[in-house]
PDB file of C-alpha atoms in Angstrom:
ATOM      1  CA  MET A   1      12.214 -40.449 -13.550  1.00 49.00           C
ATOM      2  CA  ALA A   2      12.590 -42.567 -10.321  1.00 54.00           C
ATOM      3  CA  GLY A   3      10.015 -42.275  -7.354  1.00 55.00           C
ATOM      4  CA  GLY A   4       7.885 -39.309 -10.057  1.00 54.00           C
ATOM      5  CA  ALA A   5       4.691 -39.585 -11.247  1.00 54.00           C
ATOM      6  CA  GLN A   6       4.748 -40.810 -14.857  1.00 56.00           C
ATOM      7  CA  ASP A   7       3.316 -38.854 -17.280  1.00 57.00           C
ATOM      8  CA  ASN A   8       1.484 -41.817 -19.309  1.00 60.00           C
ATOM      9  CA  GLU A   9      -0.757 -42.842 -16.110  1.00 69.00           C
ATOM     10  CA  GLU A  10      -4.237 -42.101 -16.613  1.00 71.00           C
ATOM     11  CA  GLU A  11      -6.502 -40.762 -13.660  1.00 74.00           C
ATOM     12  CA  ILE A  12      -8.968 -43.094 -12.438  1.00 70.00           C
ATOM     13  CA  THR A  13     -12.192 -41.662 -13.436  1.00 76.00           C
ATOM     14  CA  GLY A  14     -14.473 -44.215 -11.824  1.00 77.00           C
ATOM     15  CA  ILE A  15     -14.943 -46.784  -8.707  1.00 79.00           C
ATOM     16  CA  ASN A  16     -15.511 -50.378  -9.992  1.00 81.00           C
ATOM     17  CA  VAL A  17     -18.863 -51.082  -7.270  1.00 80.00           C
ATOM     18  CA  THR A  18     -18.911 -54.860  -8.786  1.00 82.00           C
ATOM     19  CA  PRO A  19     -16.815 -56.526  -5.404  1.00 85.00           C
ATOM     20  CA  LEU A  20     -19.005 -54.472  -3.358  1.00 86.00           C
ATOM     21  CA  VAL A  21     -22.166 -55.810  -5.013  1.00 88.00           C
ATOM     22  CA  ASP A  22     -20.691 -59.417  -4.716  1.00 90.00           C
ATOM     23  CA  ILE A  23     -20.422 -59.073  -1.274  1.00 91.00           C
ATOM     24  CA  VAL A  24     -23.791 -57.689  -0.232  1.00 91.00           C
ATOM     25  CA  LEU A  25     -25.188 -60.683  -2.286  1.00 91.00           C
ATOM     26  CA  VAL A  26     -23.439 -63.112  -0.687  1.00 90.00           C
ATOM     27  CA  LEU A  27     -24.207 -61.625   2.822  1.00 90.00           C
ATOM     28  CA  LEU A  28     -28.224 -61.397   1.742  1.00 89.00           C
ATOM     29  CA  ILE A  29     -27.781 -64.889   1.119  1.00 87.00           C
ATOM     30  CA  ILE A  30     -26.259 -65.688   4.176  1.00 83.00           C
ATOM     31  CA  PHE A  31     -28.828 -63.905   6.485  1.00 80.00           C
ATOM     32  CA  MET A  32     -31.565 -65.665   4.619  1.00 80.00           C
ATOM     33  CA  VAL A  33     -30.868 -69.003   5.344  1.00 77.00           C
ATOM     34  CA  THR A  34     -30.038 -68.144   8.450  1.00 73.00           C
ATOM     35  CA  ALA A  35     -32.786 -66.403   9.790  1.00 70.00           C
ATOM     36  CA  ASN A  36     -35.148 -67.966  12.306  1.00 61.00           C
ATOM     37  CA  PHE A  37     -38.846 -67.742  10.079  1.00 59.00           C
ATOM     38  CA  ILE A  38     -41.517 -67.730  13.066  1.00 53.00           C
ATOM     39  CA  VAL A  39     -44.988 -68.881  11.779  1.00 52.00           C
ATOM     40  CA  ARG A  40     -47.503 -66.953  13.122  1.00 52.00           C
ATOM     41  CA  GLU A  41     -51.262 -68.580  13.243  1.00 48.00           C
ATOM     42  CA  THR A  42     -54.006 -67.239  11.482  1.00 60.00           C
ATOM     43  CA  VAL A  43     -56.354 -67.556  14.283  1.00 65.00           C
ATOM     44  CA  GLU A  44     -56.266 -64.616  16.362  1.00 65.00           C
ATOM     45  CA  VAL A  45     -55.630 -66.182  20.214  1.00 65.00           C
ATOM     46  CA  ASP A  46     -55.061 -63.408  22.865  1.00 65.00           C
ATOM     47  CA  LEU A  47     -52.427 -65.159  24.441  1.00 63.00           C
ATOM     48  CA  PRO A  48     -51.256 -65.066  28.103  1.00 65.00           C
ATOM     49  CA  ARG A  49     -47.900 -62.993  28.558  1.00 67.00           C
ATOM     50  CA  ALA A  50     -45.043 -64.044  30.952  1.00 64.00           C
ATOM     51  CA  ALA A  51     -42.139 -61.583  31.967  1.00 63.00           C
ATOM     52  CA  ASN A  52     -39.348 -64.733  31.421  1.00 61.00           C
ATOM     53  CA  GLY A  53     -40.913 -66.634  28.560  1.00 55.00           C
ATOM     54  CA  GLY A  54     -38.008 -68.740  26.684  1.00 51.00           C
ATOM     55  CA  GLU A  55     -37.905 -69.025  23.423  1.00 50.00           C
ATOM     56  CA  THR A  56     -40.812 -70.611  20.919  1.00 46.00           C
ATOM     57  CA  VAL A  57     -40.100 -73.566  19.775  1.00 43.00           C
ATOM     58  CA  GLN A  58     -40.518 -74.287  16.392  1.00 39.00           C
ATOM     59  CA  GLY A  59     -43.037 -77.158  16.092  1.00 45.00           C
ATOM     60  CA  LEU A  60     -44.170 -79.308  13.189  1.00 70.00           C
ATOM     61  CA  VAL A  61     -47.518 -79.029  14.160  1.00 85.00           C
ATOM     62  CA  ASN A  62     -49.605 -76.185  15.465  1.00 87.00           C
ATOM     63  CA  VAL A  63     -52.682 -76.378  18.141  1.00 89.00           C
ATOM     64  CA  VAL A  64     -54.542 -73.752  18.406  1.00 89.00           C
ATOM     65  CA  LEU A  65     -57.861 -73.185  21.062  1.00 89.00           C
ATOM     66  CA  ASP A  66     -59.445 -70.043  20.458  1.00 88.00           C
ATOM     67  CA  LYS A  67     -61.302 -67.737  22.758  1.00 88.00           C
ATOM     68  CA  GLU A  68     -64.542 -69.517  21.534  1.00 89.00           C
ATOM     69  CA  GLY A  69     -63.329 -72.920  22.231  1.00 87.00           C
ATOM     70  CA  LYS A  70     -62.530 -73.893  18.498  1.00 90.00           C
ATOM     71  CA  LEU A  71     -59.823 -75.971  17.685  1.00 91.00           C
ATOM     72  CA  TYR A  72     -57.477 -75.626  14.685  1.00 92.00           C
ATOM     73  CA  PHE A  73     -54.454 -77.665  13.773  1.00 89.00           C
ATOM     74  CA  ASP A  74     -52.043 -75.892  11.532  1.00 86.00           C
ATOM     75  CA  GLY A  75     -54.716 -73.212  10.775  1.00 84.00           C
ATOM     76  CA  ALA A  76     -57.526 -75.610   9.656  1.00 88.00           C
ATOM     77  CA  HIS A  77     -60.422 -76.204  11.768  1.00 89.00           C
ATOM     78  CA  VAL A  78     -60.642 -79.472  13.177  1.00 92.00           C
ATOM     79  CA  THR A  79     -63.265 -81.201  15.919  1.00 91.00           C
ATOM     80  CA  ASP A  80     -61.685 -83.311  19.033  1.00 89.00           C
ATOM     81  CA  ALA A  81     -61.875 -86.577  16.949  1.00 91.00           C
ATOM     82  CA  GLU A  82     -59.889 -84.807  13.704  1.00 92.00           C
ATOM     83  CA  LEU A  83     -57.226 -83.738  16.347  1.00 90.00           C
ATOM     84  CA  THR A  84     -56.701 -86.721  17.244  1.00 90.00           C
ATOM     85  CA  ARG A  85     -56.557 -88.218  14.053  1.00 92.00           C
ATOM     86  CA  LYS A  86     -54.301 -85.731  12.737  1.00 90.00           C
ATOM     87  CA  VAL A  87     -51.749 -85.591  15.794  1.00 89.00           C
ATOM     88  CA  ALA A  88     -51.506 -89.566  15.606  1.00 89.00           C
ATOM     89  CA  GLU A  89     -50.707 -89.390  11.664  1.00 88.00           C
ATOM     90  CA  ALA A  90     -48.449 -86.654  12.203  1.00 86.00           C
ATOM     91  CA  VAL A  91     -46.059 -88.851  14.759  1.00 86.00           C
ATOM     92  CA  ALA A  92     -46.837 -91.623  12.384  1.00 87.00           C
ATOM     93  CA  LYS A  93     -44.894 -89.893   9.376  1.00 86.00           C
ATOM     94  CA  ASP A  94     -42.303 -88.308  12.353  1.00 83.00           C
ATOM     95  CA  LYS A  95     -41.877 -90.221  15.635  1.00 83.00           C
ATOM     96  CA  ASP A  96     -40.009 -86.585  16.672  1.00 83.00           C
ATOM     97  CA  THR A  97     -42.854 -84.296  15.855  1.00 85.00           C
ATOM     98  CA  ARG A  98     -43.082 -81.262  18.183  1.00 87.00           C
ATOM     99  CA  ALA A  99     -45.766 -79.233  18.790  1.00 88.00           C
ATOM    100  CA  ILE A 100     -46.965 -75.624  19.370  1.00 88.00           C
ATOM    101  CA  ILE A 101     -49.728 -75.247  21.528  1.00 87.00           C
ATOM    102  CA  SER A 102     -51.554 -71.778  21.999  1.00 87.00           C
ATOM    103  CA  ALA A 103     -54.553 -70.934  23.878  1.00 88.00           C
ATOM    104  CA  ASP A 104     -56.473 -67.514  24.373  1.00 87.00           C
ATOM    105  CA  GLN A 105     -56.008 -66.575  27.686  1.00 86.00           C
ATOM    106  CA  SER A 106     -59.523 -66.477  28.653  1.00 89.00           C
ATOM    107  CA  ILE A 107     -59.826 -70.141  27.685  1.00 87.00           C
ATOM    108  CA  ALA A 108     -60.170 -72.214  31.127  1.00 89.00           C
ATOM    109  CA  TYR A 109     -57.223 -74.316  32.527  1.00 88.00           C
ATOM    110  CA  GLY A 110     -59.295 -77.502  32.287  1.00 89.00           C
ATOM    111  CA  GLN A 111     -59.745 -77.090  28.412  1.00 90.00           C
ATOM    112  CA  VAL A 112     -56.010 -76.441  28.065  1.00 88.00           C
ATOM    113  CA  MET A 113     -54.695 -79.567  30.213  1.00 91.00           C
ATOM    114  CA  ARG A 114     -57.152 -82.004  27.982  1.00 91.00           C
ATOM    115  CA  LEU A 115     -55.643 -80.278  25.064  1.00 90.00           C
ATOM    116  CA  ILE A 116     -52.180 -81.312  26.392  1.00 90.00           C
ATOM    117  CA  ASP A 117     -53.544 -84.720  27.104  1.00 91.00           C
ATOM    118  CA  THR A 118     -54.828 -85.213  23.688  1.00 89.00           C
ATOM    119  CA  VAL A 119     -51.771 -84.238  22.310  1.00 88.00           C
ATOM    120  CA  LYS A 120     -49.422 -86.356  24.757  1.00 89.00           C
ATOM    121  CA  GLY A 121     -52.174 -89.279  24.400  1.00 88.00           C
ATOM    122  CA  GLN A 122     -51.247 -89.429  20.548  1.00 87.00           C
ATOM    123  CA  GLY A 123     -47.437 -89.652  20.823  1.00 86.00           C
ATOM    124  CA  ILE A 124     -46.156 -86.058  20.929  1.00 86.00           C
ATOM    125  CA  ALA A 125     -43.564 -86.031  23.813  1.00 81.00           C
ATOM    126  CA  LYS A 126     -41.921 -82.568  23.272  1.00 85.00           C
ATOM    127  CA  PHE A 127     -44.683 -79.629  22.978  1.00 84.00           C
ATOM    128  CA  ALA A 128     -44.080 -76.238  23.870  1.00 83.00           C
ATOM    129  CA  LEU A 129     -46.917 -73.700  25.152  1.00 83.00           C
ATOM    130  CA  ASN A 130     -47.217 -70.608  22.630  1.00 82.00           C
ATOM    131  CA  ILE A 131     -46.944 -66.986  25.138  1.00 75.00           C
ATOM    132  CA  GLU A 132     -46.996 -63.443  24.520  1.00 75.00           C
ATOM    133  CA  LYS A 133     -43.586 -62.123  25.778  1.00 71.00           C
ATOM    134  CA  ASP A 134     -44.276 -59.312  28.549  1.00 68.00           C
ATOM    135  CA  VAL A 135     -42.325 -55.952  27.924  1.00 64.00           C
ATOM    136  CA  ALA A 136     -40.335 -54.998  31.042  1.00 58.00           C
ATOM    137  CA  PRO A 137     -41.574 -51.423  31.765  1.00 57.00           C
ATOM    138  CA  ALA A 138     -39.095 -48.413  31.480  1.00 52.00           C
ATOM    139  CA  ALA A 139     -37.321 -47.274  34.738  1.00 52.00           C
ATOM    140  CA  ALA A 140     -38.292 -44.647  36.561  1.00 51.00           C
ATOM    141  CA  PRO A 141     -36.394 -41.542  36.128  1.00 55.00           C
ATOM    142  CA  ALA A 142     -34.154 -41.243  38.945  1.00 55.00           C
ATOM    143  CA  THR A 143     -35.366 -38.265  41.393  1.00 55.00           C
ATOM    144  CA  PRO A 144     -32.705 -35.735  42.763  1.00 52.00           C
TER     145      PRO A 144
END
């Protein structure tokens, strides 16, 4: 019979989810590869806040100055001389080495400037000062 349902066709009793699973796995892989992984320091630092802070630069080296004035290079405690040597070694391996400098907000400005001088003096031209992005206060409701 033309245009009518045929008697020998079976009803579909299940849904094939294989294509859906494939698509989800491909999307998961894409998101994982393109995700921006941000490495947090293991040293607790109370970063200063700024409302208009830019994006944190993903550097190859992390230099931290904690509230007690201790220096850390990529999470390991170092002295001033060791910091100078390690920064120089990083620059020797890669001329385009960048640094992220984090300092506790209670540290004197002069100490932070000496740290910046040390990093720049060893050949790192590109560096970023790490800050905590300040959250904008919620808008006050309009009064009638």
